[in-house]
Amino acid sequence: MAEKTPLKDYRNFGIIAHIDAGKTTTTERVLYYTGVIHKLGTVDEGNATMDWMEQEQERGITITSANTTTFWKGKKLNIIDTPGHVDFTIEVERSLKVLDGAVVVLCATSGVQSQTETVWRQADRYGVPRIAFINKLDRLGASFERVLGEIRDRLGANAVPLQLPDGTEDQFQGLFDLIERKYYVYTTDDGSGIEEREVPAEWKDKVEEARHNMVEGLADADDEIAEKFLEDQEISVADIKAALRRAVIANKVLPVLTGTALRNKGVQLLLDAVTYYLPSPLDVPPVKGLIPGKDEETAERHADPKEPFSALVFKVATDPYVGKLFYTRIYSGQLESGAQVWNSSEQKKERVSKIVVMHSNKQEIVPRTEAGEIVALVGLKDTRSGNTLCDSEHKILLENMRIPEPVVSMSIEPKTKADSDKMGLVLKKFLDEDPSLTVSYDQETAQTIISGMGELHLEIIVDRMRREFNLEADVGRPEVAYKETITQPAKAIHGKFISQTGGRGQYGHVVVNIEPSDNKGDGFVFVNEIKGGAIPREYFKPIEKGFQEGATTGGVVAGYPVTDFKVTLYDGSFHEVDSSELAFQMAAKEALKEGLRAGKPVLLEPIMIVELESPEEFYSAVMGDINTRRAIILETGMRANLKTTRCHVPLAEMFNYVNAIRSLSQGRASFSMEPAFYDIVPQHVADKIVEGRKKT
């Protein structure tokens, strides 16, 4: 039996980046050098280990995050390769929620791009320590210094380079290690032959200067190094590595490495950095959660097999052979196959029939697992993504991940009546797997509406229905997920629901103030200021639920969901006999309608942050077109030999933009976009939207 790896030698980390920065290629090289695979695959040829879905292989992009486990120099690496496309941002969100560290991959030509900023913010949200890897140094226009500057300027990171490249593009020769003052040259095409040399004389001054700057940057983040640096003491290699580890774990420093994964250079040194500087489960703070039924009382779970069992299911996937796989991070305690656990999110008992370690889409059955591991569980019945599993004697409810709001919707219906029930079951499976997908039913048009993060997201869902479940569907044109809100307060709004139908009646009466919320993105905020028993306590929750349901059903402008408003309940009345939860729920809905009418309602639309790159000869045509799409230009610049533009553009103006930009630039310009915020729709555009809704 293999000796168990100590918990201090675990590294649970993810590979995160903008699309096409080289995440999957980097992961492929990691698997090759750690001995998991013996032949290198590529994204372009569709045979990369971690891109196993047919849709991933055909499109050359990562759609779903893939796990694998491997070893490097005595350290156990649990790796998650995540997508870079904004439509699949939920995969990054839920991966970062459970990981202890991350490698941020950047393209040496494109630098910091829009999705780089998004994954950076996601990592900030969960306090995930990071290492940066500037990839694709062999590409035309590559610049290590420029990308390093962008990391500092656009991400606000204390970026400390640990290496310098010897040349770029086709002149890229090797790497200088600034910590150990060594020069690494690759002697074989597959990158397995590395020769360690002395730094050449012509490079010594530059390497020493870069090393001095590195130590100075580290001194800003670590007191021990600062003391030695200011006193001009000798700082050893061991001192630097220990300080770097402390600073990375504290999120004070971003070590920067470089290379080219496709040309097999720099990945082993990146792996060394992962083992040196990224935290083990013992180095990160204990996970916190609520104790169910104890009124906001909290508890902690440490990464210790002896503590009570706790775990978070961060992803659900369907396997054609074993059924549902529940990807789970074990935070504390241990779990054996066949054991019964408590799902504190759903308040149900579950039995784990099998525990498997994932290697992309392949499984290795293990008899048990414990704190620090990332595994997949089989056999759970009622568990969903984001649920907490724990010991039934020591219950805890861990915080769920943040779910991004859908921005695109489209209608979908089966081609035959016989497939109606089947489609419902299939969509339920997708909903279990993907929290960023929502399904609703439009009563007016009698259509099923699916909503997601973008056109590609919904296109993949429809494609999977056809391939995996043999279900053909007719789909409508993608539409923007508009919202509504109010722009001024509506005071002293009465909502009444009174019904007398013989026998016991219904009576509910609320008095509320409805006003715009303090911050964009707050959604719905409910404040209860009832004093003196004007409404009994048992009706508070139904009232809040009534406002929530009313907001979801739709507003008074065009029937879109209502957001970013605050309701303050301060008065009302009840009837000893006729009042009920339903009556107060209905009274809340009536109050909401009145408040929306009085609050100067407006339509909101999703605004995207768009990055454009274009050769100079096509730039004016590209800019002329984007300006017709209600764009607001934020900044322009140059990146290598391309002109760049960052701008805010309404999503409604960006459908089929890929075809437009290709035709304007002979296929040489490119763009990327991601959701930025919701903003008020101009009145002339809103009028058209409302008119269009009336016609449907």
XYZ file of C-alpha atoms in Angstrom:
696
model
C 0.000 0.000 0.000
C 1.382 3.444 -1.003
C 2.521 5.678 1.834
C 0.064 8.471 2.566
C 1.152 12.007 1.706
C 1.267 14.289 4.795
C -1.298 17.108 4.703
C 1.478 19.737 4.679
C 2.547 18.369 1.265
C -0.860 18.809 -0.422
C -1.298 21.580 -2.998
C -4.911 22.140 -4.107
C -4.716 24.699 -6.900
C -6.425 25.786 -10.104
C -5.224 27.072 -13.464
C -7.149 30.295 -14.256
C -6.895 32.765 -17.153
C -8.520 34.586 -20.045
C -9.576 32.373 -22.965
C -6.666 31.286 -25.195
C -3.935 32.207 -22.688
C -2.806 28.563 -22.622
C -4.311 27.081 -19.434
C -5.114 23.662 -20.870
C -1.773 23.431 -22.692
C 0.025 24.300 -19.440
C -1.974 21.639 -17.564
C -1.171 19.094 -20.292
C 2.563 19.748 -19.768
C 2.136 19.444 -16.000
C 0.574 15.992 -16.478
C 3.381 14.983 -18.875
C 6.263 16.052 -16.607
C 4.635 14.493 -13.533
C 4.236 11.168 -15.374
C 0.420 11.013 -15.576
C 0.489 10.937 -19.402
C 3.263 9.790 -21.729
C 2.289 11.599 -24.911
C 1.631 15.306 -25.222
C -1.751 16.343 -26.635
C -2.705 19.785 -27.926
C -5.849 21.895 -27.883
C -5.594 22.511 -31.640
C -5.589 18.771 -32.410
C -8.451 18.169 -29.962
C -6.549 15.563 -27.928
C -5.691 17.488 -24.752
C -6.313 15.306 -21.684
C -8.362 17.849 -19.731
C -10.611 18.884 -22.673
C -12.532 15.604 -22.884
C -15.993 16.837 -23.978
C -16.772 16.593 -27.698
C -17.776 20.257 -27.723
C -14.420 21.227 -26.167
C -12.442 19.233 -28.713
C -14.397 20.677 -31.650
C -14.222 24.299 -30.526
C -10.725 24.258 -29.027
C -11.943 25.809 -25.757
C -12.493 24.580 -22.204
C -16.174 24.419 -21.227
C -16.157 22.518 -17.968
C -13.541 22.518 -15.214
C -11.611 19.237 -15.044
C -9.878 17.741 -11.991
C -6.803 15.595 -11.811
C -4.360 14.425 -9.146
C -0.625 13.979 -9.612
C 2.693 14.203 -7.706
C 5.774 16.408 -8.041
C 8.870 16.114 -5.863
C 6.992 14.502 -2.990
C 4.049 16.912 -3.114
C 0.515 15.789 -3.959
C -1.103 18.129 -6.499
C -4.890 18.312 -6.837
C -5.338 20.430 -9.976
C -8.450 21.979 -11.537
C -8.168 23.286 -15.111
C -10.870 25.946 -15.522
C -12.513 27.550 -18.585
C -11.453 31.013 -19.758
C -14.630 31.891 -21.645
C -16.905 34.294 -19.765
C -19.995 32.155 -20.542
C -18.622 29.439 -18.246
C -17.505 31.709 -15.401
C -19.489 29.621 -12.870
C -16.876 26.867 -13.373
C -14.143 29.275 -12.233
C -16.284 30.621 -9.383
C -17.014 27.243 -7.832
C -13.452 26.000 -8.340
C -11.893 29.017 -6.597
C -14.386 28.598 -3.759
C -12.757 25.300 -2.760
C -9.115 25.755 -3.848
C -6.186 26.834 -1.671
C -4.180 28.470 -4.480
C -4.164 29.360 -8.166
C -1.819 29.788 -11.114
C -2.858 32.766 -13.259
C -1.758 32.204 -16.854
C -1.257 35.271 -19.061
C -0.425 35.474 -22.763
C 2.893 37.299 -23.340
C 1.344 38.995 -26.383
C -2.192 39.817 -25.172
C -1.274 40.475 -21.519
C -4.016 41.281 -19.001
C -7.374 40.870 -20.768
C -10.976 41.333 -19.638
C -11.465 37.786 -18.367
C -8.062 37.944 -16.619
C -9.512 40.789 -14.559
C -12.684 38.763 -13.905
C -10.855 35.663 -12.618
C -8.566 37.930 -10.598
C -11.585 39.503 -8.869
C -13.042 36.034 -8.264
C -9.777 34.932 -6.634
C -9.755 38.148 -4.551
C -13.303 37.389 -3.373
C -12.207 34.053 -1.903
C -8.754 35.271 -0.790
C -6.936 32.714 -2.955
C -3.100 33.046 -3.024
C -1.713 33.191 -6.578
C 1.331 32.701 -8.793
C 1.471 34.239 -12.297
C 2.857 32.468 -15.363
C 3.482 34.657 -18.420
C 3.020 32.113 -21.211
C 3.595 32.119 -24.987
C 6.950 33.937 -24.889
C 7.674 32.430 -28.309
C 4.791 34.288 -29.984
C 5.188 37.290 -32.251
C 4.867 40.507 -30.232
C 5.604 38.799 -26.881
C 6.898 41.111 -24.147
C 7.627 39.978 -20.600
C 8.173 43.548 -19.320
C 4.966 44.936 -20.827
C 2.790 42.168 -19.359
C 4.528 42.577 -15.985
C 3.579 46.271 -16.098
C -0.044 45.419 -16.962
C -0.240 43.007 -14.001
C 0.812 45.840 -11.698
C -1.321 48.546 -13.310
C -4.535 46.719 -14.181
C -4.641 44.059 -11.467
C -3.028 46.170 -8.747
C -0.788 43.250 -7.766
C 2.579 43.464 -6.015
C 4.132 41.467 -8.867
C 7.638 40.188 -8.112
C 9.387 38.447 -11.047
C 11.378 35.379 -10.002
C 12.753 34.864 -13.512
C 13.960 36.782 -16.543
C 13.629 35.384 -20.072
C 16.653 35.200 -22.349
C 14.989 36.669 -25.439
C 11.422 36.486 -26.763
C 9.606 35.348 -29.944
C 11.904 33.103 -32.026
C 14.937 34.355 -30.031
C 13.720 32.804 -26.763
C 16.677 30.740 -25.468
C 16.206 30.041 -21.769
C 15.361 31.381 -18.304
C 17.339 33.148 -15.590
C 16.426 32.145 -12.031
C 16.822 35.351 -9.997
C 16.678 33.658 -6.580
C 19.478 31.151 -7.185
C 21.314 33.155 -9.919
C 21.135 30.280 -12.387
C 20.563 30.030 -16.139
C 18.341 27.217 -17.456
C 18.588 26.095 -21.087
C 16.322 23.468 -22.662
C 18.183 20.843 -24.661
C 15.290 18.640 -25.902
C 12.106 19.444 -27.834
C 9.813 17.931 -25.192
C 11.373 20.102 -22.481
C 12.534 17.152 -20.376
C 16.205 17.973 -20.940
C 17.161 21.015 -18.837
C 20.743 22.178 -18.511
C 21.677 24.320 -15.513
C 24.441 26.834 -16.298
C 26.170 29.845 -14.791
C 24.712 33.235 -15.748
C 26.661 34.457 -18.846
C 28.933 37.446 -18.199
C 26.927 39.775 -20.463
C 23.777 39.094 -18.392
C 25.272 39.285 -14.877
C 24.607 43.009 -14.280
C 21.016 42.771 -15.541
C 20.316 39.647 -13.430
C 21.800 41.295 -10.303
C 19.710 44.434 -10.865
C 16.537 42.342 -11.337
C 17.399 40.301 -8.232
C 17.858 43.497 -6.193
C 14.436 44.741 -7.393
C 12.906 41.361 -6.531
C 14.259 41.487 -2.965
C 13.128 45.114 -2.643
C 9.599 44.143 -3.748
C 9.610 41.280 -1.251
C 10.843 43.609 1.517
C 7.652 45.676 1.067
C 5.659 42.598 2.043
C 7.837 40.825 4.628
C 9.334 42.371 7.779
C 12.207 39.883 8.118
C 13.454 40.579 4.594
C 12.864 44.336 5.056
C 15.095 44.376 8.148
C 17.968 42.578 6.397
C 17.493 44.626 3.221
C 17.662 47.963 5.060
C 20.715 46.874 7.048
C 22.384 45.656 3.835
C 22.783 42.131 5.271
C 23.269 39.071 3.067
C 19.892 37.500 2.275
C 20.181 33.772 1.584
C 18.231 31.697 -0.928
C 16.467 29.954 1.983
C 15.508 33.351 3.476
C 14.010 34.512 0.164
C 12.042 31.300 -0.399
C 10.672 31.280 3.156
C 9.671 34.956 2.913
C 8.066 34.426 -0.504
C 5.988 31.582 0.882
C 4.811 33.726 3.819
C 3.997 36.669 1.547
C 2.149 34.568 -1.052
C 0.024 32.825 1.585
C -0.796 36.260 3.059
C -1.723 37.513 -0.446
C 0.894 40.269 -0.273
C 3.047 39.208 -3.228
C 2.450 37.728 -6.678
C 5.509 35.740 -7.845
C 5.833 35.957 -11.646
C 7.342 33.176 -13.749
C 7.497 32.816 -17.501
C 7.974 30.413 -20.402
C 6.091 28.813 -23.260
C 3.962 25.778 -22.460
C 3.405 24.853 -26.119
C 7.196 24.738 -26.707
C 7.649 22.872 -23.392
C 9.755 25.506 -21.623
C 9.264 26.808 -18.097
C 6.636 24.384 -16.800
C 8.898 22.369 -14.464
C 10.102 25.581 -12.812
C 6.452 26.633 -12.460
C 5.731 23.309 -10.730
C 8.640 23.939 -8.362
C 7.160 27.349 -7.538
C 3.737 25.769 -6.862
C 5.310 23.382 -4.334
C 7.483 26.101 -2.752
C 5.035 28.996 -2.461
C 1.367 27.970 -2.713
C -0.286 26.958 0.580
C -1.154 23.513 1.844
C -4.585 22.981 3.474
C -2.836 23.609 6.818
C -1.714 27.100 5.742
C -5.148 28.518 4.923
C -7.648 29.742 7.549
C -10.165 27.192 8.874
C -13.481 27.104 7.044
C -16.365 28.818 8.840
C -20.057 28.026 8.824
C -23.354 28.464 10.618
C -24.682 25.949 13.113
C -28.166 25.034 11.798
C -30.969 26.060 14.165
C -28.675 28.130 16.406
C -29.561 31.706 15.249
C -26.416 32.930 13.483
C -24.081 30.968 15.779
C -20.917 30.017 13.864
C -18.385 27.220 14.018
C -14.992 26.468 12.481
C -13.581 23.330 10.907
C -9.820 22.885 10.606
C -7.998 20.753 8.045
C -7.714 17.852 10.458
C -8.851 14.241 9.885
C -9.681 13.987 13.593
C -12.249 16.816 13.560
C -15.932 16.179 12.696
C -16.543 15.581 8.998
C -17.448 18.594 6.841
C -17.367 19.063 3.066
C -18.737 21.263 0.287
C -20.190 19.863 -2.934
C -18.996 22.433 -5.458
C -20.008 20.761 -8.717
C -22.404 18.109 -10.005
C -21.767 16.304 -13.298
C -23.447 13.387 -15.054
C -21.348 10.416 -16.111
C -22.867 8.016 -18.697
C -21.691 4.955 -16.722
C -21.948 5.796 -13.008
C -24.652 8.492 -13.065
C -24.168 11.671 -11.091
C -20.733 12.642 -9.792
C -20.657 15.075 -6.866
C -17.324 16.897 -6.865
C -16.522 17.599 -3.215
C -13.871 19.382 -1.177
C -13.295 17.662 2.161
C -12.527 20.337 4.764
C -12.335 18.272 7.942
C -12.709 14.733 9.258
C -12.824 11.633 7.103
C -15.310 9.711 5.001
C -15.563 6.061 4.002
C -17.551 4.657 1.109
C -20.921 3.350 2.314
C -21.076 5.966 5.087
C -24.152 8.031 5.866
C -23.749 11.825 5.943
C -26.010 14.778 6.700
C -26.834 17.324 3.994
C -27.369 20.444 6.106
C -28.398 22.563 3.090
C -31.322 20.278 2.209
C -31.856 18.909 5.747
C -31.638 15.302 4.547
C -29.591 12.182 5.170
C -27.479 10.875 2.273
C -25.491 7.692 1.729
C -22.185 7.702 -0.155
C -21.974 4.522 -2.213
C -18.578 5.231 -3.801
C -15.666 7.683 -3.524
C -13.597 8.319 -6.634
C -10.514 10.389 -7.442
C -10.979 12.082 -10.817
C -8.413 12.142 -13.617
C -10.194 14.384 -16.133
C -13.176 12.159 -17.123
C -11.702 8.921 -15.718
C -12.254 7.663 -12.182
C -10.147 5.830 -9.646
C -12.180 4.237 -6.846
C -10.783 4.767 -3.332
C -12.150 3.278 -0.091
C -11.900 6.467 1.972
C -10.997 10.145 1.893
C -10.159 12.789 4.466
C -9.455 16.469 5.140
C -7.603 18.282 2.357
C -8.797 16.051 -0.494
C -10.847 16.916 -3.576
C -12.850 13.872 -4.694
C -16.097 12.928 -6.396
C -18.865 11.114 -4.512
C -21.363 8.709 -6.078
C -24.809 7.672 -4.841
C -26.196 10.891 -3.367
C -29.900 11.477 -4.113
C -30.970 14.968 -3.071
C -27.664 16.856 -3.051
C -27.058 19.826 -5.351
C -24.141 22.070 -6.231
C -23.272 24.313 -3.267
C -24.635 21.936 -0.591
C -22.823 21.194 2.671
C -22.248 17.603 3.793
C -21.323 16.983 7.417
C -21.431 14.683 10.421
C -25.047 14.393 11.660
C -23.836 14.747 15.282
C -21.834 17.939 14.544
C -23.869 19.884 12.011
C -22.520 22.886 10.128
C -23.697 24.890 7.106
C -20.854 26.259 4.968
C -21.177 29.353 2.808
C -22.337 28.685 -0.753
C -20.490 30.096 -3.763
C -21.663 33.291 -5.486
C -23.859 32.536 -8.494
C -23.623 35.039 -11.390
C -26.915 36.297 -12.815
C -27.964 35.183 -16.336
C -27.800 37.868 -19.048
C -29.190 36.018 -22.105
C -32.453 34.088 -22.561
C -34.097 32.114 -25.331
C -37.196 30.005 -25.792
C -36.854 26.265 -26.242
C -39.424 23.597 -27.069
C -39.208 19.945 -28.111
C -39.811 19.138 -31.770
C -42.368 16.465 -30.883
C -45.068 16.419 -28.200
C -43.778 13.049 -27.040
C -40.498 14.697 -25.970
C -42.145 17.271 -23.665
C -41.741 15.229 -20.467
C -38.262 14.148 -21.517
C -37.168 17.759 -21.988
C -38.321 18.626 -18.469
C -36.195 15.825 -17.004
C -33.164 16.771 -19.121
C -33.391 20.437 -18.154
C -33.635 19.432 -14.487
C -30.359 17.513 -14.884
C -28.693 20.583 -16.383
C -30.055 22.767 -13.573
C -28.573 20.382 -10.994
C -25.204 20.612 -12.753
C -25.125 24.313 -13.571
C -26.360 26.939 -11.061
C -25.785 29.752 -13.609
C -28.522 28.270 -15.836
C -32.158 29.094 -15.051
C -35.385 27.768 -16.545
C -38.761 29.542 -16.410
C -42.150 29.250 -18.069
C -43.729 32.219 -19.857
C -47.477 31.986 -19.186
C -48.356 34.501 -21.926
C -46.521 32.698 -24.752
C -46.721 29.176 -23.234
C -42.975 28.784 -23.844
C -40.133 27.385 -21.771
C -37.354 29.980 -21.384
C -33.743 29.059 -20.604
C -31.401 31.784 -19.383
C -27.627 31.729 -19.077
C -24.362 33.612 -19.212
C -24.218 34.102 -22.993
C -25.070 32.790 -26.443
C -22.359 30.115 -26.331
C -23.532 28.900 -22.912
C -27.075 28.277 -24.223
C -25.780 26.873 -27.516
C -23.760 24.247 -25.606
C -26.827 23.316 -23.522
C -28.913 22.725 -26.680
C -26.033 20.799 -28.290
C -25.679 18.563 -25.220
C -29.439 17.859 -25.242
C -29.108 16.581 -28.786
C -25.917 14.543 -28.348
C -26.241 13.141 -24.840
C -30.017 12.665 -24.661
C -31.037 12.390 -28.330
C -33.453 15.278 -27.819
C -34.045 17.653 -30.723
C -35.426 21.095 -29.858
C -36.594 24.242 -31.608
C -34.954 27.315 -30.124
C -35.838 30.975 -30.381
C -33.498 33.859 -31.020
C -31.306 34.731 -27.987
C -32.672 37.730 -26.103
C -31.233 40.046 -23.502
C -32.238 39.414 -19.881
C -33.574 42.898 -19.118
C -34.558 43.958 -15.594
C -36.596 46.752 -14.058
C -36.032 49.032 -11.101
C -37.327 52.292 -9.595
C -35.576 55.660 -9.620
C -37.345 57.513 -6.794
C -38.806 56.562 -3.388
C -42.487 55.644 -3.028
C -43.606 56.449 0.521
C -46.511 55.121 2.608
C -47.646 52.516 0.071
C -50.623 50.440 1.225
C -51.074 46.879 0.040
C -54.355 45.184 0.909
C -55.754 41.777 0.183
C -59.339 41.234 1.377
C -61.496 38.385 0.179
C -64.884 37.125 1.416
C -66.091 34.009 -0.364
C -68.353 32.516 2.297
C -66.924 30.934 5.398
C -63.527 32.134 6.542
C -62.239 35.134 4.554
C -58.758 36.441 3.791
C -57.299 39.638 5.225
C -53.804 41.107 4.867
C -52.708 44.731 5.040
C -49.170 46.149 4.865
C -47.801 49.710 4.780
C -44.328 50.077 3.309
C -41.780 52.488 1.873
C -40.234 51.297 -1.384
C -37.067 53.003 -2.585
C -34.021 52.404 -4.802
C -31.388 50.334 -2.974
C -28.189 52.000 -1.805
C -25.891 50.146 -4.201
C -26.174 48.715 -7.700
C -26.376 44.949 -7.574
C -28.041 44.766 -4.136
C -31.071 43.023 -5.647
C -33.971 43.015 -3.147
C -33.454 44.299 0.412
C -36.174 43.829 3.061
C -36.187 45.835 6.306
C -38.736 45.134 9.051
C -39.516 48.084 11.336
C -42.845 46.865 12.738
C -43.287 47.877 16.352
C -46.111 47.278 18.814
C -47.582 44.188 17.153
C -49.376 45.885 14.250
C -48.672 42.637 12.361
C -47.910 39.351 14.183
C -44.386 37.949 13.794
C -45.516 34.818 11.933
C -46.499 36.961 8.927
C -43.128 38.685 8.484
C -41.613 35.879 6.393
C -44.682 35.512 4.097
C -44.627 39.288 3.524
C -40.947 39.176 2.534
C -41.672 36.164 0.318
C -44.538 38.053 -1.339
C -42.220 40.915 -2.321
C -39.599 38.453 -3.572
C -42.086 36.530 -5.700
C -43.613 39.755 -7.017
C -40.179 41.006 -8.057
C -39.418 37.726 -9.855
C -42.791 37.667 -11.644
C -42.040 41.021 -13.240
C -42.427 44.758 -13.029
C -44.873 47.269 -14.476
C -42.782 48.562 -17.411
C -42.501 45.428 -19.546
C -42.904 42.514 -17.144
C -39.174 41.918 -16.537
C -37.854 40.938 -13.065
C -37.407 43.827 -10.631
C -34.081 44.435 -8.888
C -32.113 46.928 -6.776
C -34.939 48.092 -4.518
C -35.455 48.270 -0.776
C -38.718 47.639 1.045
C -39.213 48.932 4.589
C -42.243 47.437 6.347
C -43.371 49.785 9.141
C -47.140 49.369 9.603
C -50.207 47.347 8.680
C -53.136 45.560 10.231
C -54.518 42.057 10.647
C -57.742 40.227 11.420
C -57.868 37.764 14.303
C -59.746 35.175 12.221
C -59.292 35.995 8.536
C -55.578 36.816 8.368
C -53.294 34.139 6.918
C -49.823 33.753 5.431
C -51.325 33.701 1.930
C -53.276 36.924 2.543
C -50.168 38.810 3.654
C -48.179 37.373 0.748
C -50.823 38.710 -1.677
C -50.937 42.054 0.152
C -47.156 42.386 -0.330
C -47.516 41.739 -4.074
C -50.204 44.441 -4.312
C -47.994 46.890 -2.412
C -45.098 46.160 -4.755
C -47.187 46.927 -7.846
C -48.343 50.233 -6.358
C -44.838 51.131 -5.254
C -43.336 50.366 -8.655
C -45.887 52.576 -10.412
C -45.156 55.436 -8.018
C -41.366 55.012 -8.115
C -40.697 56.133 -11.711
C -39.794 52.638 -13.005
C -37.157 52.162 -15.708
C -35.725 49.294 -17.742
C -32.193 48.060 -17.025
C -29.927 46.281 -19.518
C -26.647 44.368 -19.067
C -23.603 46.399 -20.112
C -20.548 44.457 -21.266
C -16.924 45.454 -21.014
C -15.540 44.807 -24.501
C -11.879 44.597 -25.508
C -11.048 45.054 -29.188
C -7.758 44.303 -30.951
C -7.329 45.343 -34.581
C -4.522 45.883 -37.101
C -4.181 49.619 -37.824
C -5.512 49.396 -41.401
C -8.904 48.110 -40.142
C -9.079 50.156 -36.930
C -11.224 53.021 -38.228
C -13.794 50.594 -39.715
C -13.940 48.581 -36.472
C -14.303 51.742 -34.369
C -16.948 53.185 -36.685
C -18.996 50.017 -36.263
C -18.638 49.753 -32.478
C -19.689 53.401 -32.084
C -22.992 52.610 -33.831
C -23.607 50.027 -31.063
C -23.957 52.647 -28.290
C -20.357 52.086 -27.139
C -18.687 54.282 -24.527
C -14.918 54.244 -25.115
C -12.887 53.854 -21.907
C -9.343 53.726 -23.235
C -7.291 53.046 -26.361
C -3.717 51.887 -26.771
C -1.235 49.670 -28.602
C -0.339 46.058 -27.906
C 2.521 44.821 -30.063
C 1.433 45.845 -33.600
C -2.292 45.950 -32.798
C -4.456 48.895 -31.780
C -6.571 48.141 -28.701
C -9.777 49.608 -27.300
C -11.674 48.989 -24.061
C -15.276 50.117 -24.021
C -18.691 49.573 -22.430
C -21.333 48.298 -24.860
C -24.917 47.125 -24.172
C -25.237 43.358 -24.653
C -28.261 43.924 -26.921
C -25.916 45.504 -29.481
C -23.375 42.667 -29.435
C -25.352 39.711 -30.815
C -23.587 38.205 -33.868
C -20.774 40.724 -33.449
C -18.222 38.008 -34.206
C -19.391 37.921 -37.845
C -19.385 41.728 -38.104
C -15.834 42.159 -36.826
C -14.548 39.366 -39.065
C -16.035 40.914 -42.201
C -14.725 44.389 -41.265
C -11.154 43.169 -40.765
C -10.753 40.165 -43.092
C -10.792 38.030 -39.953
C -7.759 39.751 -38.392
C -9.430 41.760 -35.601
C -10.648 40.055 -32.430
C -12.672 40.893 -29.334
C -13.592 39.588 -25.917
C -16.384 40.661 -23.605
C -17.777 40.019 -20.159
C -20.684 41.383 -18.096
C -19.815 44.596 -16.247
C -23.045 45.969 -14.720
C -26.703 46.785 -15.398
C -27.603 50.323 -16.484
C -30.736 52.282 -17.443
C -31.917 51.758 -21.020
C -32.224 55.064 -22.985
C -35.886 56.026 -23.341
C -36.083 55.693 -27.146
C -34.633 52.161 -26.910
C -36.895 51.271 -23.955
C -39.970 52.342 -25.942
C -39.065 49.858 -28.706
C -38.507 47.062 -26.185
C -41.876 47.695 -24.497
C -43.601 47.812 -27.897
C -41.954 44.535 -28.882
C -43.146 42.885 -25.658
C -46.719 43.972 -26.353
C -46.624 42.337 -29.791
C -45.506 39.009 -28.342
